[in-house]
Amino acid sequence: MRIRGVEIHKGVIGAGDQLALVESLQSVADAAPPFSPLTPRGGRMSVRMTSAGRLGWYADRRGYRYEALHPDGVAWPAIPGTVLSIWRTYGSERRDPDCCLVNFYGKDARMGMHRDADERDFSWPVVSISLGDSALFRIGNLERGGSTESTWLESGDVAVMGGSARLLFHGIDRIRYGSSELLPGGGRINVTLRVVGRDACRK
Ligand code: SIN
Ligand code: MN
């Protein structure tokens, strides 16, 4: 399925592979505990998040950015092989992502409309993996505002935002809590894989 250039590969991750992904993401969360970032506008994000890879995505009152260390001061764990194989299938075989952002959605978590624009190099696609409860994914335009289209992302779906869709505004309106039994405590995990670019760490 393709919506505004966003490719949505429905149900491409089988049940066993979904379980293996959850297990490897649990190891990431054990090594780099999830947190709910503050936002530059004075709020706090409703998702809990952590990262794996060379760089982790981070937000606080100073802004949105990539950091080489978890807020506890430790390096982010390596991106699990289970996740990398999905990137290599749907993203690129030419290089691996710098950041594997892991978002944990509880019952009332959502994500406002935004662009993935903190990277230095937009020539690589963003690959997003959905696990657990279904989520209402809204896709907008290259500028904020205007008409939007929505679709439900379900467990095992892979969405790819590349080419002309790389910088589209998008967000998650809500999850359908309890719609999946994959995660023991309910809720949803989204994994977002991104190439940041070589100079990302320079201050
Ligand atoms: C994001 O845009 O960072 C997350 C999207 C999703 O949860 O599917
Ligand atoms: Mn995003």
PDB file of C-alpha atoms in Angstrom, residues 4-136:
ATOM      1  CA  ARG A   4       1.368  10.024  -0.384  1.00  0.00           C
ATOM      2  CA  GLY A   5       4.569   8.177  -1.258  1.00  0.00           C
ATOM      3  CA  VAL A   6       4.835   6.414   2.112  1.00  0.00           C
ATOM      4  CA  GLU A   7       5.166   2.673   1.454  1.00  0.00           C
ATOM      5  CA  ILE A   8       3.301   0.539   3.954  1.00  0.00           C
ATOM      6  CA  HIS A   9       4.191  -3.143   3.812  1.00  0.00           C
ATOM      7  CA  LYS A  10       1.307  -4.842   5.594  1.00  0.00           C
ATOM      8  CA  GLY A  11       1.902  -7.851   7.815  1.00  0.00           C
ATOM      9  CA  VAL A  12       5.387  -8.621   6.504  1.00  0.00           C
ATOM     10  CA  ILE A  13       6.854  -9.616   9.879  1.00  0.00           C
ATOM     11  CA  GLY A  14       5.583 -13.020  10.977  1.00  0.00           C
ATOM     12  CA  ALA A  15       4.484 -13.901  14.505  1.00  0.00           C
ATOM     13  CA  GLY A  16       7.741 -15.643  15.458  1.00  0.00           C
ATOM     14  CA  ASP A  17       9.866 -12.781  14.165  1.00  0.00           C
ATOM     15  CA  GLN A  18       7.701 -10.270  16.035  1.00  0.00           C
ATOM     16  CA  LEU A  19       8.364 -12.147  19.276  1.00  0.00           C
ATOM     17  CA  ALA A  20      12.101 -12.234  18.541  1.00  0.00           C
ATOM     18  CA  LEU A  21      12.039  -8.482  17.891  1.00  0.00           C
ATOM     19  CA  VAL A  22      10.262  -7.793  21.177  1.00  0.00           C
ATOM     20  CA  GLU A  23      12.831  -9.894  23.016  1.00  0.00           C
ATOM     21  CA  SER A  24      15.766  -8.064  21.462  1.00  0.00           C
ATOM     22  CA  LEU A  25      14.132  -4.683  22.116  1.00  0.00           C
ATOM     23  CA  GLN A  26      13.665  -5.678  25.744  1.00  0.00           C
ATOM     24  CA  SER A  27      17.448  -6.165  25.915  1.00  0.00           C
ATOM     25  CA  VAL A  28      17.904  -2.671  24.461  1.00  0.00           C
ATOM     26  CA  ALA A  29      15.552  -1.273  27.136  1.00  0.00           C
ATOM     27  CA  ASP A  30      17.441  -3.159  29.871  1.00  0.00           C
ATOM     28  CA  ALA A  31      20.744  -1.624  28.747  1.00  0.00           C
ATOM     29  CA  ALA A  32      19.324   1.872  28.055  1.00  0.00           C
ATOM     30  CA  PRO A  33      16.213   2.470  30.185  1.00  0.00           C
ATOM     31  CA  PRO A  34      13.312   4.230  28.409  1.00  0.00           C
ATOM     32  CA  PHE A  35      12.402   7.787  29.447  1.00  0.00           C
ATOM     33  CA  SER A  36       9.731  10.351  28.534  1.00  0.00           C
ATOM     34  CA  PRO A  37      11.584  13.346  27.100  1.00  0.00           C
ATOM     35  CA  LEU A  38      10.754  16.920  27.940  1.00  0.00           C
ATOM     36  CA  THR A  39       9.918  19.002  24.876  1.00  0.00           C
ATOM     37  CA  PRO A  40      11.327  22.412  23.964  1.00  0.00           C
ATOM     38  CA  ARG A  41       7.802  23.877  24.206  1.00  0.00           C
ATOM     39  CA  GLY A  42       7.473  23.062  27.904  1.00  0.00           C
ATOM     40  CA  GLY A  43       5.627  19.741  27.827  1.00  0.00           C
ATOM     41  CA  ARG A  44       6.635  16.122  28.092  1.00  0.00           C
ATOM     42  CA  MET A  45       6.210  13.473  25.419  1.00  0.00           C
ATOM     43  CA  SER A  46       3.559  10.838  26.190  1.00  0.00           C
ATOM     44  CA  VAL A  47       5.645   8.021  24.705  1.00  0.00           C
ATOM     45  CA  ARG A  48       8.582   6.480  26.551  1.00  0.00           C
ATOM     46  CA  MET A  49      11.633   6.068  24.383  1.00  0.00           C
ATOM     47  CA  THR A  50      15.162   4.818  24.141  1.00  0.00           C
ATOM     48  CA  SER A  51      17.620   4.155  21.336  1.00  0.00           C
ATOM     49  CA  ALA A  52      20.176   1.731  20.013  1.00  0.00           C
ATOM     50  CA  GLY A  53      22.996   2.484  17.604  1.00  0.00           C
ATOM     51  CA  ARG A  54      25.803   5.014  17.236  1.00  0.00           C
ATOM     52  CA  LEU A  55      23.412   7.859  18.078  1.00  0.00           C
ATOM     53  CA  GLY A  56      20.213   8.151  20.089  1.00  0.00           C
ATOM     54  CA  TRP A  57      17.444  10.631  19.436  1.00  0.00           C
ATOM     55  CA  TYR A  58      16.898  12.953  22.372  1.00  0.00           C
ATOM     56  CA  ALA A  59      14.731  15.914  23.372  1.00  0.00           C
ATOM     57  CA  ASP A  60      14.712  18.366  26.262  1.00  0.00           C
ATOM     58  CA  ARG A  61      14.106  22.075  26.798  1.00  0.00           C
ATOM     59  CA  ARG A  62      17.165  22.812  24.607  1.00  0.00           C
ATOM     60  CA  GLY A  63      15.680  21.142  21.565  1.00  0.00           C
ATOM     61  CA  TYR A  64      15.514  17.969  19.489  1.00  0.00           C
ATOM     62  CA  ARG A  65      18.796  16.302  18.566  1.00  0.00           C
ATOM     63  CA  TYR A  66      20.941  13.190  18.433  1.00  0.00           C
ATOM     64  CA  GLU A  67      23.216  12.296  21.336  1.00  0.00           C
ATOM     65  CA  ALA A  68      26.089   9.779  21.510  1.00  0.00           C
ATOM     66  CA  LEU A  69      25.169   8.821  25.100  1.00  0.00           C
ATOM     67  CA  HIS A  70      22.012   7.805  26.968  1.00  0.00           C
ATOM     68  CA  PRO A  71      21.043  10.420  29.636  1.00  0.00           C
ATOM     69  CA  ASP A  72      22.547   8.051  32.257  1.00  0.00           C
ATOM     70  CA  GLY A  73      25.911   8.592  30.563  1.00  0.00           C
ATOM     71  CA  VAL A  74      26.270   5.160  28.967  1.00  0.00           C
ATOM     72  CA  ALA A  75      26.684   4.417  25.256  1.00  0.00           C
ATOM     73  CA  TRP A  76      23.530   3.273  23.453  1.00  0.00           C
ATOM     74  CA  PRO A  77      23.493  -0.506  22.909  1.00  0.00           C
ATOM     75  CA  ALA A  78      24.129  -1.955  19.455  1.00  0.00           C
ATOM     76  CA  ILE A  79      21.183  -2.202  17.054  1.00  0.00           C
ATOM     77  CA  PRO A  80      19.886  -5.792  17.319  1.00  0.00           C
ATOM     78  CA  GLY A  81      20.427  -8.067  14.324  1.00  0.00           C
ATOM     79  CA  THR A  82      16.680  -8.760  14.177  1.00  0.00           C
ATOM     80  CA  VAL A  83      16.108  -5.068  13.491  1.00  0.00           C
ATOM     81  CA  LEU A  84      19.022  -4.650  11.074  1.00  0.00           C
ATOM     82  CA  SER A  85      17.719  -7.416   8.841  1.00  0.00           C
ATOM     83  CA  ILE A  86      14.454  -5.473   8.394  1.00  0.00           C
ATOM     84  CA  TRP A  87      16.413  -2.320   7.526  1.00  0.00           C
ATOM     85  CA  ARG A  88      18.447  -4.245   4.959  1.00  0.00           C
ATOM     86  CA  THR A  89      15.263  -5.562   3.324  1.00  0.00           C
ATOM     87  CA  TYR A  90      13.164  -2.367   3.291  1.00  0.00           C
ATOM     88  CA  GLY A  91      15.692   0.446   3.795  1.00  0.00           C
ATOM     89  CA  SER A  92      19.056  -0.155   2.210  1.00  0.00           C
ATOM     90  CA  GLU A  93      21.743  -2.793   1.900  1.00  0.00           C
ATOM     91  CA  ARG A  94      24.334  -0.113   1.210  1.00  0.00           C
ATOM     92  CA  ARG A  95      24.703   1.092   4.794  1.00  0.00           C
ATOM     93  CA  ASP A  96      23.189   0.490   8.208  1.00  0.00           C
ATOM     94  CA  PRO A  97      21.261   3.140  10.145  1.00  0.00           C
ATOM     95  CA  ASP A  98      22.945   5.306  12.788  1.00  0.00           C
ATOM     96  CA  CYS A  99      19.919   5.341  15.074  1.00  0.00           C
ATOM     97  CA  CYS A 100      17.283   2.826  16.085  1.00  0.00           C
ATOM     98  CA  LEU A 101      14.726   4.816  18.063  1.00  0.00           C
ATOM     99  CA  VAL A 102      12.380   2.659  20.139  1.00  0.00           C
ATOM    100  CA  ASN A 103       9.066   4.266  21.156  1.00  0.00           C
ATOM    101  CA  PHE A 104       6.825   2.630  23.763  1.00  0.00           C
ATOM    102  CA  TYR A 105       3.157   3.647  23.547  1.00  0.00           C
ATOM    103  CA  GLY A 106       0.959   3.093  26.595  1.00  0.00           C
ATOM    104  CA  LYS A 107      -2.847   3.384  26.577  1.00  0.00           C
ATOM    105  CA  ASP A 108      -3.040   7.152  26.079  1.00  0.00           C
ATOM    106  CA  ALA A 109       0.232   7.815  24.305  1.00  0.00           C
ATOM    107  CA  ARG A 110       0.266   9.638  20.990  1.00  0.00           C
ATOM    108  CA  MET A 111       2.711  11.515  18.811  1.00  0.00           C
ATOM    109  CA  GLY A 112       1.920  14.931  17.400  1.00  0.00           C
ATOM    110  CA  MET A 113       2.447  15.826  13.754  1.00  0.00           C
ATOM    111  CA  HIS A 114       6.152  16.312  13.035  1.00  0.00           C
ATOM    112  CA  ARG A 115       8.799  15.764  10.386  1.00  0.00           C
ATOM    113  CA  ASP A 116      11.869  13.582  10.886  1.00  0.00           C
ATOM    114  CA  ALA A 117      14.263  16.412  10.128  1.00  0.00           C
ATOM    115  CA  ASP A 118      17.002  16.293  12.783  1.00  0.00           C
ATOM    116  CA  GLU A 119      19.262  14.256  10.497  1.00  0.00           C
ATOM    117  CA  ARG A 120      22.038  15.697   8.314  1.00  0.00           C
ATOM    118  CA  ASP A 121      21.386  13.521   5.305  1.00  0.00           C
ATOM    119  CA  PHE A 122      17.847  13.095   3.985  1.00  0.00           C
ATOM    120  CA  SER A 123      18.829  10.862   1.078  1.00  0.00           C
ATOM    121  CA  TRP A 124      18.255   7.674   3.079  1.00  0.00           C
ATOM    122  CA  PRO A 125      14.775   6.370   3.871  1.00  0.00           C
ATOM    123  CA  VAL A 126      13.262   6.194   7.335  1.00  0.00           C
ATOM    124  CA  VAL A 127      12.065   2.673   8.139  1.00  0.00           C
ATOM    125  CA  SER A 128       9.433   2.208  10.834  1.00  0.00           C
ATOM    126  CA  ILE A 129       8.372  -1.104  12.400  1.00  0.00           C
ATOM    127  CA  SER A 130       5.078  -1.545  14.285  1.00  0.00           C
ATOM    128  CA  LEU A 131       4.683  -4.119  17.067  1.00  0.00           C
ATOM    129  CA  GLY A 132       1.759  -4.720  19.415  1.00  0.00           C
ATOM    130  CA  ASP A 133      -1.411  -2.631  19.477  1.00  0.00           C
ATOM    131  CA  SER A 134      -2.599  -0.943  16.286  1.00  0.00           C
ATOM    132  CA  ALA A 135      -1.948   2.767  15.835  1.00  0.00           C
ATOM    133  CA  LEU A 136      -3.708   5.430  13.800  1.00  0.00           C
TER     134      LEU A 136
END
